[in-house]
Coordinates of N, CA and C in Angstrom, one line a residue:
X24 N 5.3 2.1 5.1 CA 4.7 1.3 6.1 C 4.5 2.1 7.4
X25 N 3.7 1.6 8.3 CA 3.4 2.2 9.5 C 4.7 2.4 10.4
X26 N 5.5 1.4 10.3 CA 6.8 1.4 11.1 C 7.7 2.6 10.6
X27 N 7.7 2.8 9.3 CA 8.5 3.9 8.8 C 8.0 5.3 9.3
X28 N 6.7 5.4 9.3 CA 6.1 6.7 9.8 C 6.4 6.9 11.3
X29 N 6.3 5.8 12.0 CA 6.7 5.9 13.5 C 8.2 6.3 13.6
X30 N 9.0 5.7 12.8 CA 10.4 6.0 12.9 C 10.7 7.4 12.5
X31 N 10.0 8.0 11.5 CA 10.2 9.4 11.2 C 9.7 10.3 12.3
X32 N 8.6 9.9 12.9 CA 8.1 10.7 14.1 C 9.2 10.7 15.2
X33 N 9.8 9.6 15.4 CA 10.9 9.5 16.5 C 12.0 10.5 16.1
X34 N 12.3 10.7 14.9 CA 13.4 11.6 14.5 C 12.9 13.1 14.8
X35 N 11.7 13.4 14.5 CA 11.1 14.7 14.8 C 11.0 15.0 16.3
X36 N 10.7 14.0 17.1 CA 10.5 14.3 18.5 C 11.7 14.2 19.3
X37 N 12.8 13.6 18.8 CA 14.0 13.4 19.6 C 14.6 14.8 20.0
X38 N 15.2 14.8 21.2 CA 15.8 16.0 21.7 C 17.3 16.0 21.4
X39 N 17.8 15.0 20.8 CA 19.2 14.9 20.4 C 19.6 13.5 20.0
X40 N 20.8 13.3 19.6 CA 21.3 12.0 19.1 C 21.2 10.9 20.1
X41 N 21.7 11.1 21.4 CA 21.6 10.0 22.4 C 20.2 9.6 22.6
X42 N 19.3 10.5 22.8 CA 17.9 10.1 23.0 C 17.3 9.4 21.8
X43 N 17.6 9.9 20.6 CA 17.1 9.2 19.4 C 17.7 7.8 19.3
X44 N 18.9 7.6 19.5 CA 19.5 6.3 19.5 C 18.9 5.3 20.5
X45 N 18.7 5.9 21.7 CA 18.1 5.1 22.8 C 16.7 4.6 22.4
X46 N 15.9 5.5 21.9 CA 14.6 5.2 21.5 C 14.6 4.2 20.3
X47 N 15.5 4.4 19.4 CA 15.5 3.5 18.2 C 15.9 2.1 18.7
X48 N 16.9 2.0 19.6 CA 17.3 0.7 20.2 C 16.1 0.0 20.9
X49 N 15.4 0.8 21.6 CA 14.2 0.3 22.4 C 13.2 -0.3 21.5
X50 N 12.9 0.5 20.4 CA 11.7 0.1 19.6 C 12.0 -0.7 18.3
X51 N 13.2 -0.5 17.8 CA 13.5 -1.0 16.4 C 14.7 -1.9 16.3
X52 N 15.4 -2.3 17.4 CA 16.6 -3.1 17.3 C 16.3 -4.5 16.7
X53 N 15.1 -5.0 17.0 CA 14.8 -6.3 16.4 C 13.4 -6.2 15.7
X54 N 13.4 -6.6 14.5 CA 12.1 -6.5 13.7 C 12.1 -7.6 12.7
X55 N 10.9 -8.2 12.5 CA 10.9 -9.4 11.6 C 11.0 -9.1 10.1
X56 N 10.5 -8.0 9.6 CA 10.5 -7.8 8.2 C 11.3 -6.6 7.7
X57 N 11.5 -5.6 8.6 CA 12.2 -4.4 8.2 C 13.4 -4.3 9.1
X58 N 14.5 -3.8 8.5 CA 15.8 -3.6 9.3 C 16.2 -2.2 8.9
X59 N 16.6 -1.4 10.0 CA 17.0 0.0 9.9 C 18.4 0.3 10.2
X60 N 18.9 1.3 9.5 CA 20.2 1.9 9.8 C 20.1 3.4 9.7
X61 N 20.7 4.1 10.6 CA 20.8 5.5 10.6 C 22.3 6.0 10.6
X62 N 22.6 6.8 9.6 CA 24.0 7.3 9.4 C 24.0 8.8 9.5
X63 N 25.0 9.4 10.2 CA 25.1 10.8 10.2 C 25.8 11.4 9.0
X64 N 26.0 12.7 8.9 CA 26.6 13.3 7.7 C 28.1 13.0 7.6
X65 N 28.7 12.5 8.7 CA 30.1 12.1 8.6 C 30.2 10.6 8.3
X66 N 29.1 10.0 8.0 CA 29.0 8.5 7.6 C 29.3 7.6 8.8
X67 N 29.0 8.1 10.0 CA 29.1 7.3 11.2 C 27.8 6.7 11.5
X68 N 27.8 5.4 11.8 CA 26.5 4.7 12.1 C 26.1 5.1 13.5
X69 N 24.8 5.7 13.5 CA 24.3 6.0 14.8 C 23.4 4.9 15.4
X70 N 22.7 4.2 14.5 CA 21.9 3.1 14.9 C 21.9 2.1 13.8
X71 N 21.8 0.8 14.3 CA 21.7 -0.3 13.3 C 20.9 -1.4 14.0
X72 N 19.9 -1.9 13.3 CA 19.2 -3.1 13.7 C 20.1 -4.2 14.0
X73 N 19.8 -5.1 14.9 CA 20.6 -6.2 15.2 C 20.9 -7.1 14.0
X74 N 19.9 -7.2 13.1 CA 20.1 -8.0 11.9 C 21.2 -7.5 11.0
X75 N 21.4 -6.2 11.1 CA 22.4 -5.5 10.2 C 23.8 -5.4 10.9
X76 N 23.9 -5.9 12.1 CA 25.2 -5.7 12.8 C 26.4 -6.3 12.1
X77 N 26.2 -7.3 11.3 CA 27.4 -7.9 10.6 C 27.4 -7.5 9.1
X78 N 26.5 -6.7 8.7 CA 26.3 -6.3 7.3 C 26.7 -4.9 7.0
X79 N 27.3 -4.6 5.9 CA 27.5 -3.2 5.5 C 26.6 -2.9 4.3
X80 N 25.7 -1.9 4.5 CA 24.8 -1.5 3.4 C 25.5 -0.5 2.5
X81 N 25.2 -0.6 1.2 CA 25.8 0.4 0.3 C 25.2 1.7 0.6
X82 N 26.0 2.8 0.6 CA 25.5 4.1 0.8 C 25.5 5.0 -0.4
X83 N 24.6 5.9 -0.6 CA 24.7 6.8 -1.7 C 25.9 7.6 -1.7
X84 N 26.5 8.0 -2.8 CA 27.7 8.7 -2.9 C 27.7 10.1 -2.1
X85 N 26.6 10.8 -2.3 CA 26.6 12.2 -1.6 C 25.3 12.2 -0.8
X86 N 25.5 12.2 0.5 CA 24.3 12.2 1.4 C 23.5 13.5 1.3
X87 N 24.2 14.6 1.2 CA 23.5 15.9 1.2 C 22.8 16.2 -0.2
X88 N 23.1 15.4 -1.2 CA 22.4 15.5 -2.5 C 21.1 14.6 -2.6
X89 N 20.9 13.8 -1.6 CA 19.8 12.9 -1.6 C 18.5 13.7 -1.4
X90 N 17.6 13.5 -2.4 CA 16.3 14.2 -2.4 C 15.2 13.2 -2.5
X91 N 14.4 13.1 -1.5 CA 13.2 12.2 -1.6 C 13.7 10.8 -1.4
X92 N 12.7 9.8 -1.3 CA 13.1 8.4 -1.1 C 13.7 7.8 -2.4
X93 N 14.7 7.1 -2.2 CA 15.3 6.4 -3.3 C 15.4 4.9 -3.0
X94 N 14.8 4.1 -3.9 CA 14.7 2.6 -3.7 C 15.7 2.0 -4.6
X95 N 16.3 0.9 -4.2 CA 17.1 0.0 -5.0 C 17.1 -1.4 -4.5
X96 N 17.4 -2.3 -5.4 CA 17.6 -3.7 -5.0 C 19.0 -4.0 -4.7
X97 N 19.3 -4.7 -3.6 CA 20.6 -5.0 -3.2 C 20.7 -6.5 -2.9
X98 N 21.9 -7.0 -3.2 CA 22.2 -8.4 -2.9 C 23.1 -8.4 -1.7
X99 N 22.7 -9.1 -0.7 CA 23.5 -9.2 0.6 C 23.7 -10.7 0.8
X100 N 24.7 -11.1 1.6 CA 25.0 -12.5 1.8 C 23.7 -13.3 2.2
X101 N 22.7 -12.7 2.8 CA 21.5 -13.5 3.2 C 20.4 -13.5 2.1
X102 N 20.7 -12.8 1.0 CA 19.7 -12.9 -0.1 C 19.5 -11.5 -0.7
X103 N 18.4 -11.4 -1.4 CA 18.0 -10.2 -2.2 C 17.1 -9.3 -1.3
X104 N 17.4 -8.0 -1.3 CA 16.6 -7.1 -0.5 C 16.2 -5.9 -1.3
X105 N 15.1 -5.2 -0.8 CA 14.7 -3.9 -1.4 C 15.2 -2.9 -0.3
X106 N 15.9 -1.9 -0.8 CA 16.5 -0.9 0.2 C 15.9 0.5 -0.1
X107 N 15.6 1.2 0.9 CA 15.2 2.6 0.8 C 16.3 3.4 1.5
X108 N 16.7 4.5 0.7 CA 17.6 5.5 1.3 C 16.7 6.8 1.4
X109 N 16.8 7.4 2.6 CA 15.9 8.6 2.8 C 16.7 9.5 3.6
X110 N 16.8 10.8 3.2 CA 17.5 11.8 3.9 C 16.5 12.4 4.9
X111 N 16.8 12.4 6.2 CA 15.9 13.0 7.2 C 16.7 14.0 8.1
X112 N 16.0 14.7 8.9 CA 16.6 15.7 9.8 C 16.2 15.3 11.2
X113 N 17.1 15.5 12.1 CA 16.8 15.2 13.5 C 16.2 16.5 14.1
X114 N 15.9 16.5 15.4 CA 15.3 17.7 16.0 C 16.2 18.9 15.9
X115 N 17.5 18.8 15.8 CA 18.5 19.9 15.7 C 18.7 20.3 14.2
X116 N 17.9 19.7 13.3 CA 18.0 19.9 11.9 C 19.3 19.4 11.3
X117 N 20.0 18.5 11.9 CA 21.2 17.9 11.4 C 20.7 16.8 10.4
X118 N 21.4 16.7 9.2 CA 21.0 15.7 8.2 C 21.4 14.3 8.6
X119 N 20.6 13.3 8.4 CA 20.8 11.9 8.7 C 20.4 11.1 7.5
X120 N 21.0 10.0 7.3 CA 20.6 9.0 6.3 C 19.9 7.9 6.9
X121 N 18.6 7.6 6.6 CA 17.9 6.5 7.0 C 17.9 5.5 5.9
X122 N 18.3 4.3 6.3 CA 18.3 3.1 5.3 C 17.4 2.0 5.9
X123 N 16.5 1.6 5.1 CA 15.6 0.5 5.5 C 15.7 -0.6 4.4
X124 N 15.9 -1.8 4.9 CA 15.9 -3.0 4.0 C 14.8 -3.9 4.4
X125 N 14.2 -4.6 3.3 CA 13.2 -5.6 3.5 C 13.5 -6.8 2.6
X126 N 13.4 -8.0 3.1 CA 13.7 -9.1 2.2 C 12.7 -9.2 1.0
X127 N 13.2 -9.4 -0.2 CA 12.4 -9.5 -1.4 C 11.4 -10.7 -1.3
X128 N 11.8 -11.7 -0.6 CA 10.9 -12.9 -0.4 C 9.6 -12.5 0.3
X129 N 9.7 -11.6 1.3 CA 8.5 -11.2 2.0 C 7.6 -10.3 1.1
X130 N 8.3 -9.5 0.3 CA 7.6 -8.6 -0.7 C 6.9 -9.5 -1.7
X131 N 7.6 -10.5 -2.2 CA 7.0 -11.4 -3.2 C 5.8 -12.1 -2.7
X132 N 5.9 -12.6 -1.4 CA 4.8 -13.3 -0.8 C 3.6 -12.4 -0.7
X133 N 3.8 -11.2 -0.2 CA 2.7 -10.2 -0.1 C 2.1 -9.9 -1.5
X134 N 3.0 -9.7 -2.5 CA 2.5 -9.4 -3.8 C 1.7 -10.6 -4.3
X135 N 2.2 -11.8 -4.1 CA 1.4 -13.0 -4.5 C 0.1 -13.1 -3.8
X136 N 0.0 -12.7 -2.6 CA -1.3 -12.7 -1.9 C -2.2 -11.8 -2.5
X137 N -1.8 -10.6 -2.9 CA -2.6 -9.6 -3.6 C -3.1 -10.1 -4.9
X138 N -2.2 -10.7 -5.7 CA -2.5 -11.3 -7.0 C -3.6 -12.4 -6.8
X139 N -3.4 -13.2 -5.8 CA -4.4 -14.3 -5.6 C -5.7 -13.7 -5.2
X140 N -5.7 -12.7 -4.4 CA -7.0 -12.0 -4.0 C -7.7 -11.5 -5.3
X141 N -6.9 -10.8 -6.2 CA -7.5 -10.3 -7.4 C -8.0 -11.4 -8.3
X142 N -7.2 -12.4 -8.4 CA -7.6 -13.5 -9.3 C -8.9 -14.2 -8.8
X143 N -9.0 -14.3 -7.5 CA -10.2 -14.9 -6.9 C -11.4 -13.9 -6.9
X144 N -11.1 -12.7 -6.6 CA -12.1 -11.7 -6.5 C -12.7 -11.2 -7.8
X145 N -11.9 -11.2 -8.9 CA -12.4 -10.8 -10.2 C -13.6 -11.6 -10.7
X146 N -13.5 -12.9 -10.8 CA -14.7 -13.6 -11.2 C -15.9 -13.4 -10.4
X147 N -15.7 -13.4 -9.1 CA -16.9 -13.2 -8.2 C -17.5 -11.8 -8.4
X148 N -16.6 -10.8 -8.5 CA -17.2 -9.4 -8.8 C -17.9 -9.4 -10.2
X149 N -17.3 -10.0 -11.2 CA -17.9 -10.1 -12.5 C -19.3 -10.8 -12.4
X150 N -19.4 -11.9 -11.7 CA -20.6 -12.6 -11.6 C -21.7 -11.8 -10.9
X151 N -21.3 -11.1 -9.8 CA -22.3 -10.3 -9.0 C -22.7 -9.1 -9.9
X152 N -21.8 -8.6 -10.7 CA -22.1 -7.4 -11.6 C -23.1 -7.9 -12.7
X153 N -22.9 -9.0 -13.3 CA -23.8 -9.5 -14.3 C -25.1 -9.8 -13.7
X154 N -25.2 -10.5 -12.6 CA -26.5 -10.8 -12.0 C -27.3 -9.5 -11.6
X155 N -26.6 -8.6 -11.0 CA -27.2 -7.3 -10.6 C -27.7 -6.6 -11.9
X156 N -26.9 -6.5 -12.9 CA -27.3 -5.9 -14.2 C -28.5 -6.6 -14.8
X157 N -28.5 -7.9 -14.7 CA -29.7 -8.6 -15.3 C -31.0 -8.3 -14.5
X158 N -30.9 -8.3 -13.1 CA -32.1 -8.0 -12.3 C -32.5 -6.6 -12.6
X159 N -31.6 -5.6 -12.6 CA -32.0 -4.2 -12.9 C -32.6 -4.1 -14.3
X160 N -32.1 -4.7 -15.3 CA -32.6 -4.6 -16.6 C -34.0 -5.2 -16.7
X161 N -34.2 -6.4 -16.0 CA -35.6 -7.0 -16.0 C -36.6 -6.1 -15.3
X162 N -36.2 -5.4 -14.2 CA -37.1 -4.5 -13.5 C -37.4 -3.3 -14.4
X163 N -36.4 -2.8 -15.1 CA -36.6 -1.6 -15.9 C -37.5 -1.9 -17.1
X164 N -37.4 -3.1 -17.6 CA -38.1 -3.5 -18.9 C -39.5 -4.1 -18.6
X165 N -39.8 -4.3 -17.3 CA -41.1 -4.9 -17.0 C -42.3 -4.1 -17.6
X166 N -42.4 -2.8 -17.5 CA -43.5 -2.1 -18.1 C -43.6 -2.3 -19.6
X167 N -42.4 -2.4 -20.3 CA -42.5 -2.6 -21.7 C -43.0 -4.0 -22.0
X168 N -42.7 -5.0 -21.2 CA -43.2 -6.3 -21.4 C -44.7 -6.3 -21.3
X169 N -45.3 -5.6 -20.3 CA -46.7 -5.5 -20.1 C -47.4 -4.8 -21.3
X170 N -46.7 -3.8 -21.8 CA -47.3 -3.1 -23.0 C -47.3 -4.0 -24.2
X171 N -46.2 -4.7 -24.4 CA -46.1 -5.6 -25.5 C -47.1 -6.8 -25.4
X172 N -47.3 -7.3 -24.2 CA -48.3 -8.4 -24.0 C -49.7 -7.8 -24.3
X173 N -50.0 -6.6 -23.9 CA -51.3 -6.0 -24.1 C -51.5 -5.7 -25.6
X174 N -50.5 -5.2 -26.3 CA -50.5 -4.9 -27.7 C -50.8 -6.2 -28.5
X175 N -50.2 -7.3 -28.0 CA -50.4 -8.6 -28.7 C -51.9 -9.0 -28.6
X176 N -52.5 -8.7 -27.5 CA -53.9 -9.1 -27.3 C -54.9 -8.2 -28.1
X177 N -54.4 -7.0 -28.5 CA -55.3 -6.1 -29.3 C -55.4 -6.6 -30.7
X178 N -56.6 -6.8 -31.2 CA -56.7 -7.2 -32.6 C -58.0 -6.6 -33.2
X179 N -58.3 -6.9 -34.4 CA -59.5 -6.3 -35.0 C -60.7 -6.8 -34.3
X180 N -60.7 -8.0 -33.7 CA -61.8 -8.5 -33.0 C -61.9 -8.1 -31.6
X181 N -60.7 -7.6 -31.0 CA -60.7 -7.2 -29.6 C -60.1 -5.8 -29.5
X182 N -60.9 -4.8 -29.8 CA -60.5 -3.4 -29.8 C -60.7 -2.7 -28.4
X183 N -61.4 -3.4 -27.5 CA -61.6 -2.9 -26.2 C -60.4 -2.9 -25.3
X184 N -59.4 -3.7 -25.6 CA -58.2 -3.8 -24.8 C -57.5 -2.5 -24.8
X185 N -57.0 -2.1 -23.6 CA -56.3 -0.8 -23.5 C -54.9 -1.1 -23.0
X186 N -54.0 -0.2 -23.4 CA -52.6 -0.3 -22.8 C -52.6 0.2 -21.4
X187 N -51.8 -0.4 -20.5 CA -51.8 0.0 -19.1 C -51.0 1.3 -19.0
X188 N -51.5 2.2 -18.1 CA -50.8 3.5 -17.9 C -50.5 3.5 -16.4
X189 N -49.3 3.5 -16.0 CA -48.9 3.4 -14.6 C -49.1 4.7 -13.9
X190 N -48.7 5.8 -14.5 CA -48.8 7.1 -13.9 C -49.5 8.1 -14.8
X191 N -50.9 8.1 -14.7 CA -51.6 9.0 -15.5 C -51.4 10.5 -15.1
X192 N -51.4 11.4 -16.0 CA -51.1 12.8 -15.7 C -52.4 13.5 -15.4

């Protein structure tokens, strides 16, 4: 999400842990859908969103072995959450663990919205495609219809009828 990219930029721009924690508190202490926690290599919490102040998030066994984003579903007293564990580095190249959780209900709601959009949009798209295909086919076949009509009028009694030529060479 955009918030995650902003958060990672804050890590890169920070001049040290106190400045980073101050910036994180200013911008991310309260958030409606995402909650953040930053832990140093000694497993000391540097920053925690207010929502997480009374919760302990499960941490990966070895922080220095964490490669790339790792997602997992976690059950907390407030419900089911999707959690991201991500190893990041601060401006001094010290390893940090970034943990982000989001309620699964919000994710389900967003997913439901996308499914609804697809279910509503698919028939409309199909209808527009069929109508457009029909119009294009009629336009492409119009010269053949004229040739067929003219050929039907040609008979032994009417040999003067000629087939239309749109583009003579």
